[in-house]
PDB file of N, CA, C and O in Angstrom:
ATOM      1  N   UNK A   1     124.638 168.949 126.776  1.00  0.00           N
ATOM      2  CA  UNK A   1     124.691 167.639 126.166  1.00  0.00           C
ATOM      3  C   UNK A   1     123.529 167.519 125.192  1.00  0.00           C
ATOM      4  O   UNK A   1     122.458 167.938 125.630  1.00  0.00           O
ATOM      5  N   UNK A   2     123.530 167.090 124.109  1.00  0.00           N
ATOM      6  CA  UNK A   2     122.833 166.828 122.948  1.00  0.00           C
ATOM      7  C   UNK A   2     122.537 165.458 123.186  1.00  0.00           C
ATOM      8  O   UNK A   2     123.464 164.804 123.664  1.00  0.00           O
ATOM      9  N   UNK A   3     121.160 164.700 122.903  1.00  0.00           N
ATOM     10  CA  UNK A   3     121.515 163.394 122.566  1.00  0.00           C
ATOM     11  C   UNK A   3     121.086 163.206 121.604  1.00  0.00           C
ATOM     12  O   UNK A   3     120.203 164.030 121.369  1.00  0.00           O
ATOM     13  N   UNK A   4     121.286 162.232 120.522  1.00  0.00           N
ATOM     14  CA  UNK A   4     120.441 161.916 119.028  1.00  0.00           C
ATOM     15  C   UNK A   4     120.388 160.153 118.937  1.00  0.00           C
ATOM     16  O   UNK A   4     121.108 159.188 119.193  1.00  0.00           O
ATOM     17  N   UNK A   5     119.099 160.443 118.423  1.00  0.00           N
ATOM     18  CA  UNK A   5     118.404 159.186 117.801  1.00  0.00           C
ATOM     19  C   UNK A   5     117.522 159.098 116.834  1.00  0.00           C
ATOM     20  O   UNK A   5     117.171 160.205 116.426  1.00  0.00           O
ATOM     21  N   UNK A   6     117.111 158.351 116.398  1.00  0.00           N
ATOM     22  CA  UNK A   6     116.072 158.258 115.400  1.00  0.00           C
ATOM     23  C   UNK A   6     114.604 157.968 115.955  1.00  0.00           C
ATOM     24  O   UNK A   6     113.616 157.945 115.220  1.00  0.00           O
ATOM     25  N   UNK A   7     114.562 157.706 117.590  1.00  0.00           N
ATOM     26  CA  UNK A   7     113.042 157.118 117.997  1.00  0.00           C
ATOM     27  C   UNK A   7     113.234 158.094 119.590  1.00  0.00           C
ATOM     28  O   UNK A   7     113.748 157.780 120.664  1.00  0.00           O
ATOM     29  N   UNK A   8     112.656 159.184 119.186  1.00  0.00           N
ATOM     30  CA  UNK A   8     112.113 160.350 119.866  1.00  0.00           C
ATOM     31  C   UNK A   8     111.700 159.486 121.379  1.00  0.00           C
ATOM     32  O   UNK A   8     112.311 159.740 122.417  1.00  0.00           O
ATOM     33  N   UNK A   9     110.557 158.423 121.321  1.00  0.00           N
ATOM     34  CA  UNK A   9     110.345 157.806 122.525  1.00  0.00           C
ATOM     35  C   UNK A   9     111.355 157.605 123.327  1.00  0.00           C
ATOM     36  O   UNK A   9     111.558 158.224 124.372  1.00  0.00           O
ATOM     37  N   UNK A  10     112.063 156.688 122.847  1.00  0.00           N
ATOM     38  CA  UNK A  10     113.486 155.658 123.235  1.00  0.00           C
ATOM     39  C   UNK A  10     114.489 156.706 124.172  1.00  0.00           C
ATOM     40  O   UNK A  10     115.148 156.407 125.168  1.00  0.00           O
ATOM     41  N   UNK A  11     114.341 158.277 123.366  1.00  0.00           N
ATOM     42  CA  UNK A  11     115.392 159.593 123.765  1.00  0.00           C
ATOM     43  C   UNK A  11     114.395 159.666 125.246  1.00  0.00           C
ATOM     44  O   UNK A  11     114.851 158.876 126.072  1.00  0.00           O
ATOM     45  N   UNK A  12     113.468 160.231 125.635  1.00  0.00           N
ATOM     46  CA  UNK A  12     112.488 160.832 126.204  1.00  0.00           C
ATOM     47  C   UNK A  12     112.740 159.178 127.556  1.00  0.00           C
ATOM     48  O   UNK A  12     112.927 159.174 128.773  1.00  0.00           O
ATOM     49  N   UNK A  13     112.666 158.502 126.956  1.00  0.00           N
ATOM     50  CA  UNK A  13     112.578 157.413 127.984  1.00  0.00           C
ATOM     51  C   UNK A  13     113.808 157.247 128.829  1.00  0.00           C
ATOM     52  O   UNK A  13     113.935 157.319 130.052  1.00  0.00           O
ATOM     53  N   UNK A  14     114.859 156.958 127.690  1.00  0.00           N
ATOM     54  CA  UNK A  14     116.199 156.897 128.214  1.00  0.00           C
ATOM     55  C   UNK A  14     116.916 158.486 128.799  1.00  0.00           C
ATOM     56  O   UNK A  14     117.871 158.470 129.575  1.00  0.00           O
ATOM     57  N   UNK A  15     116.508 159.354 128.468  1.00  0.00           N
ATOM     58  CA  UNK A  15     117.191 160.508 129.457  1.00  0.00           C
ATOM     59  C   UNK A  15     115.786 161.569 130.102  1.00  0.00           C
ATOM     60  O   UNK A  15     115.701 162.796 130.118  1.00  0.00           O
ATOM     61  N   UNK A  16     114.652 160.343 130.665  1.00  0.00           N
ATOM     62  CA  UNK A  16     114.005 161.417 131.295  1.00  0.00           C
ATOM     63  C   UNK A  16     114.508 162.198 132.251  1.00  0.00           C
ATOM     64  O   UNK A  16     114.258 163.403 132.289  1.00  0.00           O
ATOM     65  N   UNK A  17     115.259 161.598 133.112  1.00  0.00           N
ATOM     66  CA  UNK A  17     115.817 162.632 134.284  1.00  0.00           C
ATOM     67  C   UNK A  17     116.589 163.623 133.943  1.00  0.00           C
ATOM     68  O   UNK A  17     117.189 164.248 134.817  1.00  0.00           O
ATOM     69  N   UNK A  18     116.725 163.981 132.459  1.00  0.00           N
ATOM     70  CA  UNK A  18     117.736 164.992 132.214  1.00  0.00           C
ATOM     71  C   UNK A  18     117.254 166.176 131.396  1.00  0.00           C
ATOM     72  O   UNK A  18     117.940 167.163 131.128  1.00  0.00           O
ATOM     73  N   UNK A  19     115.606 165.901 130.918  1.00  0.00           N
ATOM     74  CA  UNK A  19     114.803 166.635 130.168  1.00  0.00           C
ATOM     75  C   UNK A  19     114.449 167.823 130.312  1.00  0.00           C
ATOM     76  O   UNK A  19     113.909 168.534 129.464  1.00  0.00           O
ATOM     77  N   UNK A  20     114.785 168.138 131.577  1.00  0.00           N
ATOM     78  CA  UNK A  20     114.615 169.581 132.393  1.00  0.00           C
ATOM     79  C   UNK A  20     115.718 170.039 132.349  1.00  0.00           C
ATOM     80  O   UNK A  20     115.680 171.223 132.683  1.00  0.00           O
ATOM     81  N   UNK A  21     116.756 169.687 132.090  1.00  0.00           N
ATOM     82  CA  UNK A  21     117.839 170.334 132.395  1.00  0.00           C
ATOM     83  C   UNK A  21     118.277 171.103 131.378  1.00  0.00           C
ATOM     84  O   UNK A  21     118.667 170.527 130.363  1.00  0.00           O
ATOM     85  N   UNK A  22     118.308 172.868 131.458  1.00  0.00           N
ATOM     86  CA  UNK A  22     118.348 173.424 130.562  1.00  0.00           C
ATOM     87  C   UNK A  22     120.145 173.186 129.344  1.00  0.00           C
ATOM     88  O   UNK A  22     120.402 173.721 128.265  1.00  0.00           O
ATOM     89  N   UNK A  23     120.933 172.255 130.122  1.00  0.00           N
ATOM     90  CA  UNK A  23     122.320 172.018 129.593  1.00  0.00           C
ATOM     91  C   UNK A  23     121.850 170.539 128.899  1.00  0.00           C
ATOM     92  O   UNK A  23     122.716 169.777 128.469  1.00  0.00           O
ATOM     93  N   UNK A  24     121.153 170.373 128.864  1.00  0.00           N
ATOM     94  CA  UNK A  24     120.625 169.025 127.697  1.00  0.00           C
ATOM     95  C   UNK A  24     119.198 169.178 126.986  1.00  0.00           C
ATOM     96  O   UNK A  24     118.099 169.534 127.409  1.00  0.00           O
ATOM     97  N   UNK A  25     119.681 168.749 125.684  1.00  0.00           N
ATOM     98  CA  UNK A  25     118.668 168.658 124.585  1.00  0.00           C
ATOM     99  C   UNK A  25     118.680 167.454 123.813  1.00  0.00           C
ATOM    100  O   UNK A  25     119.703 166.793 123.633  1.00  0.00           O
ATOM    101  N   UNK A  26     117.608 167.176 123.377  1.00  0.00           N
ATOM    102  CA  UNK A  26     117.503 166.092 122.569  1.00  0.00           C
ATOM    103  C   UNK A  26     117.181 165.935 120.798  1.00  0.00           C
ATOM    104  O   UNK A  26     116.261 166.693 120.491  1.00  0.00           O
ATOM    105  N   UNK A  27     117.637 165.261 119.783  1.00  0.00           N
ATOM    106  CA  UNK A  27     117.436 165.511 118.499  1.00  0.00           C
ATOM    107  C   UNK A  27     117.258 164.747 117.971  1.00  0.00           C
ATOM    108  O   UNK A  27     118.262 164.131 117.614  1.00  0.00           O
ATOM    109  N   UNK A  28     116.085 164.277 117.582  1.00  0.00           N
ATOM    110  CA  UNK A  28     115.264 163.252 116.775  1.00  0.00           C
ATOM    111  C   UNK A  28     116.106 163.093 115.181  1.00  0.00           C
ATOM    112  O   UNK A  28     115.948 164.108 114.502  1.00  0.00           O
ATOM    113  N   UNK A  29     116.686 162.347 114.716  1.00  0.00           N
ATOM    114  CA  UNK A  29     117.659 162.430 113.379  1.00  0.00           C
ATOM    115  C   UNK A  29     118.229 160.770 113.509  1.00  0.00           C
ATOM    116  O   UNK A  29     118.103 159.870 114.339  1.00  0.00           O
ATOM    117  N   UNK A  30     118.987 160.956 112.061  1.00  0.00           N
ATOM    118  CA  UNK A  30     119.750 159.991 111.649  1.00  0.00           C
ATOM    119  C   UNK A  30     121.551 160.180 111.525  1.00  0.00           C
ATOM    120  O   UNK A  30     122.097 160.939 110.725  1.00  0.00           O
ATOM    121  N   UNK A  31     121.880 159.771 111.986  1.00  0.00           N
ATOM    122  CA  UNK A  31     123.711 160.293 112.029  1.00  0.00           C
ATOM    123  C   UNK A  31     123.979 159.861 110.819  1.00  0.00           C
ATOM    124  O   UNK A  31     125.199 159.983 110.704  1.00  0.00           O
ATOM    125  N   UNK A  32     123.526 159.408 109.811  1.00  0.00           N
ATOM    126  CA  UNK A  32     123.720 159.031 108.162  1.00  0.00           C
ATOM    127  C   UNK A  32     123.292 160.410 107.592  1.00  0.00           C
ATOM    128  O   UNK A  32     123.809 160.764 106.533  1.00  0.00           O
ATOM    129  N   UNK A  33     122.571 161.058 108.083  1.00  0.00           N
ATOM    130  CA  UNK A  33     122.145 162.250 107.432  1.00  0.00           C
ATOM    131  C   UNK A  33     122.890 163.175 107.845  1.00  0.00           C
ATOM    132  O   UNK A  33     123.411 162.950 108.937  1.00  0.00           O
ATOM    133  N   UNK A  34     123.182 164.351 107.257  1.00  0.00           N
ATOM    134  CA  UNK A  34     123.790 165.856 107.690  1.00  0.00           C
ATOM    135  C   UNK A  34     123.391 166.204 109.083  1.00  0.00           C
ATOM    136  O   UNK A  34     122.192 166.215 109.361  1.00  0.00           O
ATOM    137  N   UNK A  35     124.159 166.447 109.852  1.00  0.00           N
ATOM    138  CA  UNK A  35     123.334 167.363 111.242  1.00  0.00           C
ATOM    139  C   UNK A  35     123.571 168.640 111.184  1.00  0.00           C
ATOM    140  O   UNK A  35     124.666 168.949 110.716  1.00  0.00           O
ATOM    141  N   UNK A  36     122.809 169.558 111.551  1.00  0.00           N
ATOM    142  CA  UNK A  36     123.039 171.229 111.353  1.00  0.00           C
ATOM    143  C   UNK A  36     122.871 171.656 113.038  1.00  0.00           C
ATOM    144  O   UNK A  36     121.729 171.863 113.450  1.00  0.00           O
ATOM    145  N   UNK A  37     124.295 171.805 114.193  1.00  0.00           N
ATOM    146  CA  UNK A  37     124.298 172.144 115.333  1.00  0.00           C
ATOM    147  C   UNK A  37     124.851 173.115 115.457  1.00  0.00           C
ATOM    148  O   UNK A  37     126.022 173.247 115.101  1.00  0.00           O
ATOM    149  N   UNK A  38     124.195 173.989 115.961  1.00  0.00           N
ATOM    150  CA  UNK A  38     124.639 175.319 116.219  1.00  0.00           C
ATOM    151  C   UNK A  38     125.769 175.710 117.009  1.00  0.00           C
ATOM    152  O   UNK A  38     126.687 176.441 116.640  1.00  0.00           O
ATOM    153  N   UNK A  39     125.569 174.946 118.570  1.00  0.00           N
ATOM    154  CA  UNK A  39     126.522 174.999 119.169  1.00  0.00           C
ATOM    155  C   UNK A  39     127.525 174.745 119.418  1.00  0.00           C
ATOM    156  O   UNK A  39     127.329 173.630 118.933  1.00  0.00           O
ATOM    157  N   UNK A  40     129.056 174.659 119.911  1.00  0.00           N
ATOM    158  CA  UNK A  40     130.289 174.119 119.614  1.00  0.00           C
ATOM    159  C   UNK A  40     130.335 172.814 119.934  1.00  0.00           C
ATOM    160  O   UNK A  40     129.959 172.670 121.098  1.00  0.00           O
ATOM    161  N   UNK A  41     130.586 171.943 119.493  1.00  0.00           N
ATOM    162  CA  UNK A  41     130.884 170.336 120.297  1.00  0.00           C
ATOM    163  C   UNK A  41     132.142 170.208 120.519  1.00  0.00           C
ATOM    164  O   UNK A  41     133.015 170.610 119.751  1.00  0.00           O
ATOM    165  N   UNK A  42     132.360 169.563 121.727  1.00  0.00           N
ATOM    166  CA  UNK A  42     133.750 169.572 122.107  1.00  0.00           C
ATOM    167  C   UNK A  42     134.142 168.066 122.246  1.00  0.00           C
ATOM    168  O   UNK A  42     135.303 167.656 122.250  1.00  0.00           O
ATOM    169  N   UNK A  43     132.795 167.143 122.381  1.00  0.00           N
ATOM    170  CA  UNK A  43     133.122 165.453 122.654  1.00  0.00           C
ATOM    171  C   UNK A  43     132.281 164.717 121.195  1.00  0.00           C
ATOM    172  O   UNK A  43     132.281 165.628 120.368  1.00  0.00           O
ATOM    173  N   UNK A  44     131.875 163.991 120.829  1.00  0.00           N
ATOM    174  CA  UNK A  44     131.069 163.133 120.594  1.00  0.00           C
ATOM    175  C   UNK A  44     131.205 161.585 120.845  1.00  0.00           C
ATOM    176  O   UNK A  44     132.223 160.921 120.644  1.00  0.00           O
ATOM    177  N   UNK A  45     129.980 161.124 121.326  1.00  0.00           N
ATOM    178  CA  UNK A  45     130.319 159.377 122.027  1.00  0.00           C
ATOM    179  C   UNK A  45     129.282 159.063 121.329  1.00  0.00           C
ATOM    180  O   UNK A  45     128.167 159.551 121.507  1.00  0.00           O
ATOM    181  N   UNK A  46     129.695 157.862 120.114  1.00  0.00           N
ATOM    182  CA  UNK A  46     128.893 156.909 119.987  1.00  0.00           C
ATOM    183  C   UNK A  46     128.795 156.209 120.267  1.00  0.00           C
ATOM    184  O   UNK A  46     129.774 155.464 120.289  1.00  0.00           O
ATOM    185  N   UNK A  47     127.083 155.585 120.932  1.00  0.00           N
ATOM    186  CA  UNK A  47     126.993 155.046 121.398  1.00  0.00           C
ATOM    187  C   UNK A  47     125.923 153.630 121.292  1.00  0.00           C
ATOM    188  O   UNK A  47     125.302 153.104 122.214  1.00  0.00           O
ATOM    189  N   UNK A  48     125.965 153.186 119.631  1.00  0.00           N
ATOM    190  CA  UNK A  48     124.585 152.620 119.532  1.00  0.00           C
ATOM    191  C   UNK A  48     125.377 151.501 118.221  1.00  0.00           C
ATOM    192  O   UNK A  48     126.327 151.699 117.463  1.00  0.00           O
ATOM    193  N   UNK A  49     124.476 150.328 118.421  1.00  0.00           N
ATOM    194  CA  UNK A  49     125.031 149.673 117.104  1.00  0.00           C
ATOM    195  C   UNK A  49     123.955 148.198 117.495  1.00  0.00           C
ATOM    196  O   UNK A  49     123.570 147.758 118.579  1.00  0.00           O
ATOM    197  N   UNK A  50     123.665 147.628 115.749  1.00  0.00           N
ATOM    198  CA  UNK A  50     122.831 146.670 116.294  1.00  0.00           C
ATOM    199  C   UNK A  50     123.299 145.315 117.359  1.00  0.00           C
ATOM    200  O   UNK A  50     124.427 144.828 117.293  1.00  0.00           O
ATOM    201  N   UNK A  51     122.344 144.863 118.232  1.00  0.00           N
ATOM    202  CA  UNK A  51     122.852 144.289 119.222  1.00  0.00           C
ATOM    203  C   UNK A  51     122.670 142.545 119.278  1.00  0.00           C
ATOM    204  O   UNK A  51     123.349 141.678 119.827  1.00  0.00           O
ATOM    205  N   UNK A  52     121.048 142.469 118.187  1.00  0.00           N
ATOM    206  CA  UNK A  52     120.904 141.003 118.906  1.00  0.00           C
ATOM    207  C   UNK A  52     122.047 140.032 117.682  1.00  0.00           C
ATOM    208  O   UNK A  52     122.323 140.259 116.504  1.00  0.00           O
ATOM    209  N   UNK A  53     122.440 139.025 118.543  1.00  0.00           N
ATOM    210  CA  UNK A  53     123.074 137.782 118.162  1.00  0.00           C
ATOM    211  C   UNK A  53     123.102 137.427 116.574  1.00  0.00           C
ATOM    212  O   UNK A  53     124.087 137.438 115.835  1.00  0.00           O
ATOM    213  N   UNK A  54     122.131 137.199 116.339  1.00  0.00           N
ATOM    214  CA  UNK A  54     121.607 137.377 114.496  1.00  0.00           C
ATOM    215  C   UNK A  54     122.494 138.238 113.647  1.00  0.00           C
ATOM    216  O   UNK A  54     123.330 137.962 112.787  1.00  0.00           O
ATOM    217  N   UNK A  55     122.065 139.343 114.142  1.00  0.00           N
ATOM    218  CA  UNK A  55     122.763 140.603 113.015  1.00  0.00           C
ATOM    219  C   UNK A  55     124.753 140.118 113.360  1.00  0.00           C
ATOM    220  O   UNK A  55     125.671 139.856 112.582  1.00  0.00           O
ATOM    221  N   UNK A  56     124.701 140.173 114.378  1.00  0.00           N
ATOM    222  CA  UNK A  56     126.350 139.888 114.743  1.00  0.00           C
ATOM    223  C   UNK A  56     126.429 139.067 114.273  1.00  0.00           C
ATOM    224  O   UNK A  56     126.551 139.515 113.133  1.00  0.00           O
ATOM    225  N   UNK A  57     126.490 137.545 114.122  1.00  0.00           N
ATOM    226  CA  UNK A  57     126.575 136.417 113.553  1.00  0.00           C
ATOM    227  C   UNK A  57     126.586 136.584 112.392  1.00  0.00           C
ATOM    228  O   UNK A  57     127.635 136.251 111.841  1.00  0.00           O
ATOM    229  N   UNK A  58     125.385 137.199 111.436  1.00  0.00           N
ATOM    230  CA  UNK A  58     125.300 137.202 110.443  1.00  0.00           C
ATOM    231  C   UNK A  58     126.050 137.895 109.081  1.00  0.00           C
ATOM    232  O   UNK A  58     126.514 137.426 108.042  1.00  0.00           O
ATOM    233  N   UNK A  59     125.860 139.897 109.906  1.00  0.00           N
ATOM    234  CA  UNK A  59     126.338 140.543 109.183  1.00  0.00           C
ATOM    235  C   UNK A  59     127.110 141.639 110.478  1.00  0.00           C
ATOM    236  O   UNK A  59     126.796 142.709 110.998  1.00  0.00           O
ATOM    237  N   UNK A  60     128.110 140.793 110.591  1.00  0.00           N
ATOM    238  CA  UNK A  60     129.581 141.797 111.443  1.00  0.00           C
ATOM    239  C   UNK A  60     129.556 143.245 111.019  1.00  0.00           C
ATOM    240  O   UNK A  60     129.604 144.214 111.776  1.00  0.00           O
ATOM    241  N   UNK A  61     129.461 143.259 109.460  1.00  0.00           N
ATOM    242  CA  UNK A  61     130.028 144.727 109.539  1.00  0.00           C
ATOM    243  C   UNK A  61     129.084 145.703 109.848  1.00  0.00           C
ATOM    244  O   UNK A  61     129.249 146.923 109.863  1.00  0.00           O
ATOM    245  N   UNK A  62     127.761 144.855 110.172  1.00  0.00           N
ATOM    246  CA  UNK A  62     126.604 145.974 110.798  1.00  0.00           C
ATOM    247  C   UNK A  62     126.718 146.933 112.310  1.00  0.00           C
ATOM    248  O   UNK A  62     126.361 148.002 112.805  1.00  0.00           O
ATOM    249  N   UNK A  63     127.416 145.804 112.571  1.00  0.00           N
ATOM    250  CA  UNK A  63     127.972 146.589 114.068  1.00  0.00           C
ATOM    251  C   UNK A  63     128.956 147.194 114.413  1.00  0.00           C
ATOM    252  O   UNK A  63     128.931 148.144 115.196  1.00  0.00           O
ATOM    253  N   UNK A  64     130.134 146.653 113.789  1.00  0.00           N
ATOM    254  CA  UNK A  64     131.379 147.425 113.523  1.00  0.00           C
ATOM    255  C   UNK A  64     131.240 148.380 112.997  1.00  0.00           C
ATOM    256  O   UNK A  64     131.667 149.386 113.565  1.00  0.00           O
ATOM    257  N   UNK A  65     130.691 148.496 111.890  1.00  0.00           N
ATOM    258  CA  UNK A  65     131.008 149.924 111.293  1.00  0.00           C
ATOM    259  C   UNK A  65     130.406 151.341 112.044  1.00  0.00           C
ATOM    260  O   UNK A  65     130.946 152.444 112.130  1.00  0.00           O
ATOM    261  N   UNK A  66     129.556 151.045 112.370  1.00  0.00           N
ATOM    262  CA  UNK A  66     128.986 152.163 112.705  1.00  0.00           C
ATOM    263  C   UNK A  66     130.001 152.798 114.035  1.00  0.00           C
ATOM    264  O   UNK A  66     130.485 153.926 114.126  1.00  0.00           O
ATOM    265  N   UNK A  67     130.098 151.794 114.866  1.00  0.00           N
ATOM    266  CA  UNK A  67     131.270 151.954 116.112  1.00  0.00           C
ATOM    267  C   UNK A  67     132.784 152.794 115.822  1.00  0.00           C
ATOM    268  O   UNK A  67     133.441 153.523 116.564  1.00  0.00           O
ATOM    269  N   UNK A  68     133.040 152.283 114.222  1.00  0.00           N
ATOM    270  CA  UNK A  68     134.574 152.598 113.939  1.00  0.00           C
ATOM    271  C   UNK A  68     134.602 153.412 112.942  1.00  0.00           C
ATOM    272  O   UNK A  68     135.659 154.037 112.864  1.00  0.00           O
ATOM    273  N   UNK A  69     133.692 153.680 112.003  1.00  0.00           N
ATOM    274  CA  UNK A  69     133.404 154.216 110.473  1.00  0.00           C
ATOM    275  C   UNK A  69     132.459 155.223 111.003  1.00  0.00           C
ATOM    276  O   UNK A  69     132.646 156.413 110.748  1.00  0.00           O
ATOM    277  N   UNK A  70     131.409 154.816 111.756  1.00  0.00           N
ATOM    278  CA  UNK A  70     130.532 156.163 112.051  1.00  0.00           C
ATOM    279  C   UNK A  70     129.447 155.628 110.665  1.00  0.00           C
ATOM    280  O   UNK A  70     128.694 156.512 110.256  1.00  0.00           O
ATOM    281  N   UNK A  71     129.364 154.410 110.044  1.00  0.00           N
ATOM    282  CA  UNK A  71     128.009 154.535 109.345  1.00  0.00           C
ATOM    283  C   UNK A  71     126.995 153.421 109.923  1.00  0.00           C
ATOM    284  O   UNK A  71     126.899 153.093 111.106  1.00  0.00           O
ATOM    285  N   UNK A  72     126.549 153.113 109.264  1.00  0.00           N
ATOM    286  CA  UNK A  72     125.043 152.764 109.151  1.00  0.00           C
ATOM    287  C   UNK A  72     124.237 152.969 110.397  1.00  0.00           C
ATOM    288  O   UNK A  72     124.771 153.878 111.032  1.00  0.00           O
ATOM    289  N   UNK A  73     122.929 152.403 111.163  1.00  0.00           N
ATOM    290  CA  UNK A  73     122.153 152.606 111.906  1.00  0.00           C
ATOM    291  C   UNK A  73     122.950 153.208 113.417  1.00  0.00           C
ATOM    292  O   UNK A  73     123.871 152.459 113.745  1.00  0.00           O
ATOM    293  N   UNK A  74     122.764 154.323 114.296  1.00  0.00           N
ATOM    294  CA  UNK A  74     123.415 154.167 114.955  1.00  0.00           C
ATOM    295  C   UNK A  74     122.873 155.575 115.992  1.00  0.00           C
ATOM    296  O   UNK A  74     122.231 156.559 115.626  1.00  0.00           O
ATOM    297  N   UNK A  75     123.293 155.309 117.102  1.00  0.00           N
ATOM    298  CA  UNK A  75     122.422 157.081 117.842  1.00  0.00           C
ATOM    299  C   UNK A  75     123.949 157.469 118.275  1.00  0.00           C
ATOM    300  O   UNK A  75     125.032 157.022 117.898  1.00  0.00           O
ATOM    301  N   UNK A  76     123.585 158.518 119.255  1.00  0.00           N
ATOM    302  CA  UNK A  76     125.016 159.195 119.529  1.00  0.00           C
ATOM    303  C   UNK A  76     124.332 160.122 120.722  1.00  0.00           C
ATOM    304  O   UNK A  76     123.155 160.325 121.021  1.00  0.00           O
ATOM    305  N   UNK A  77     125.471 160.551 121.223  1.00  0.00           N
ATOM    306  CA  UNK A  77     125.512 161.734 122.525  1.00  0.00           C
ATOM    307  C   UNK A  77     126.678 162.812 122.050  1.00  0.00           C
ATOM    308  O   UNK A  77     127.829 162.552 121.699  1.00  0.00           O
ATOM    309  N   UNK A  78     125.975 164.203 122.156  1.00  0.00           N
ATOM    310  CA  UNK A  78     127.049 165.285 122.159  1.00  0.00           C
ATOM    311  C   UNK A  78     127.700 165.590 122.913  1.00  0.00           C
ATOM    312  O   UNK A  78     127.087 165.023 123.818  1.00  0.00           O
ATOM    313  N   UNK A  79     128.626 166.112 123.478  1.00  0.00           N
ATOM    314  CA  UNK A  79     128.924 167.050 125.156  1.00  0.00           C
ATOM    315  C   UNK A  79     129.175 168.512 124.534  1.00  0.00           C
ATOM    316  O   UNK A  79     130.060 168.701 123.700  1.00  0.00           O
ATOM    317  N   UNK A  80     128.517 169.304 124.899  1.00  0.00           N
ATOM    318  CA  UNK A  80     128.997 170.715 124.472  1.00  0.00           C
ATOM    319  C   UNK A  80     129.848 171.562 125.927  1.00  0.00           C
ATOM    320  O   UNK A  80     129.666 171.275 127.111  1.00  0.00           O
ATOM    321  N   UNK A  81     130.666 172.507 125.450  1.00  0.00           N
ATOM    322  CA  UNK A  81     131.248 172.885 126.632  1.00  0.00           C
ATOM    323  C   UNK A  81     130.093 173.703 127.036  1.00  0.00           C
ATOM    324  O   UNK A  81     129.147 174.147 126.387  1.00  0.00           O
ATOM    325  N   UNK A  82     130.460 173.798 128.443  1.00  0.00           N
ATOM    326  CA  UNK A  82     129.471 174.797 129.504  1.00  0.00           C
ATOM    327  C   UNK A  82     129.298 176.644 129.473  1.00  0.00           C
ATOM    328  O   UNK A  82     128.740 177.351 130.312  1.00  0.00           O
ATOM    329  N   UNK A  83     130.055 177.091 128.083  1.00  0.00           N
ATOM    330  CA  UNK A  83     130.414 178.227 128.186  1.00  0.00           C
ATOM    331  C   UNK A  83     128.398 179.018 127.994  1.00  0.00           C
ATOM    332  O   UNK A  83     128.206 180.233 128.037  1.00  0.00           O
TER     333      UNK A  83
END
């Protein structure tokens, strides 16, 4: 499993229990930018979009899109197969 974000902390915090585990890695990036992964991906789950009340209210397509389009601000999880 890959996970990606843009705030290295946030990764490290949110999957400490998995940091040892030689079947997960973590990748500091932007999903707006190119990713260069070596290994095969067989899933991807996005999983990130802005959350507080404001941005929703304000500007919808900030959250939608990223969920359905795959752009603007947003992190993600890989699953690679186990081979």
């Amino acid at each position: 499993v890959i996970a990606l974000s843009r705030n290295e902390e946030k990764l490290e915090i949110g999957f400490s229990k998995y940091l040892n585990d030689p079947r997960f890695r973590i990748i500091v990036g932007n999903i707006q930018e190119n990713l260069e992964i070596d290994e095969k991906v067989d899933y991807i789950f996005h999983a990130a979009s802005p959350m507080e009340s404001k941005v929703i209210k304000n500007k919808p397509l900030d959250v939608i899109n990223p969920n359905i389009l795959n752009r603007g601000s947003s992190a993600m999880a890989l699953a690679t197969s186990s081979t």
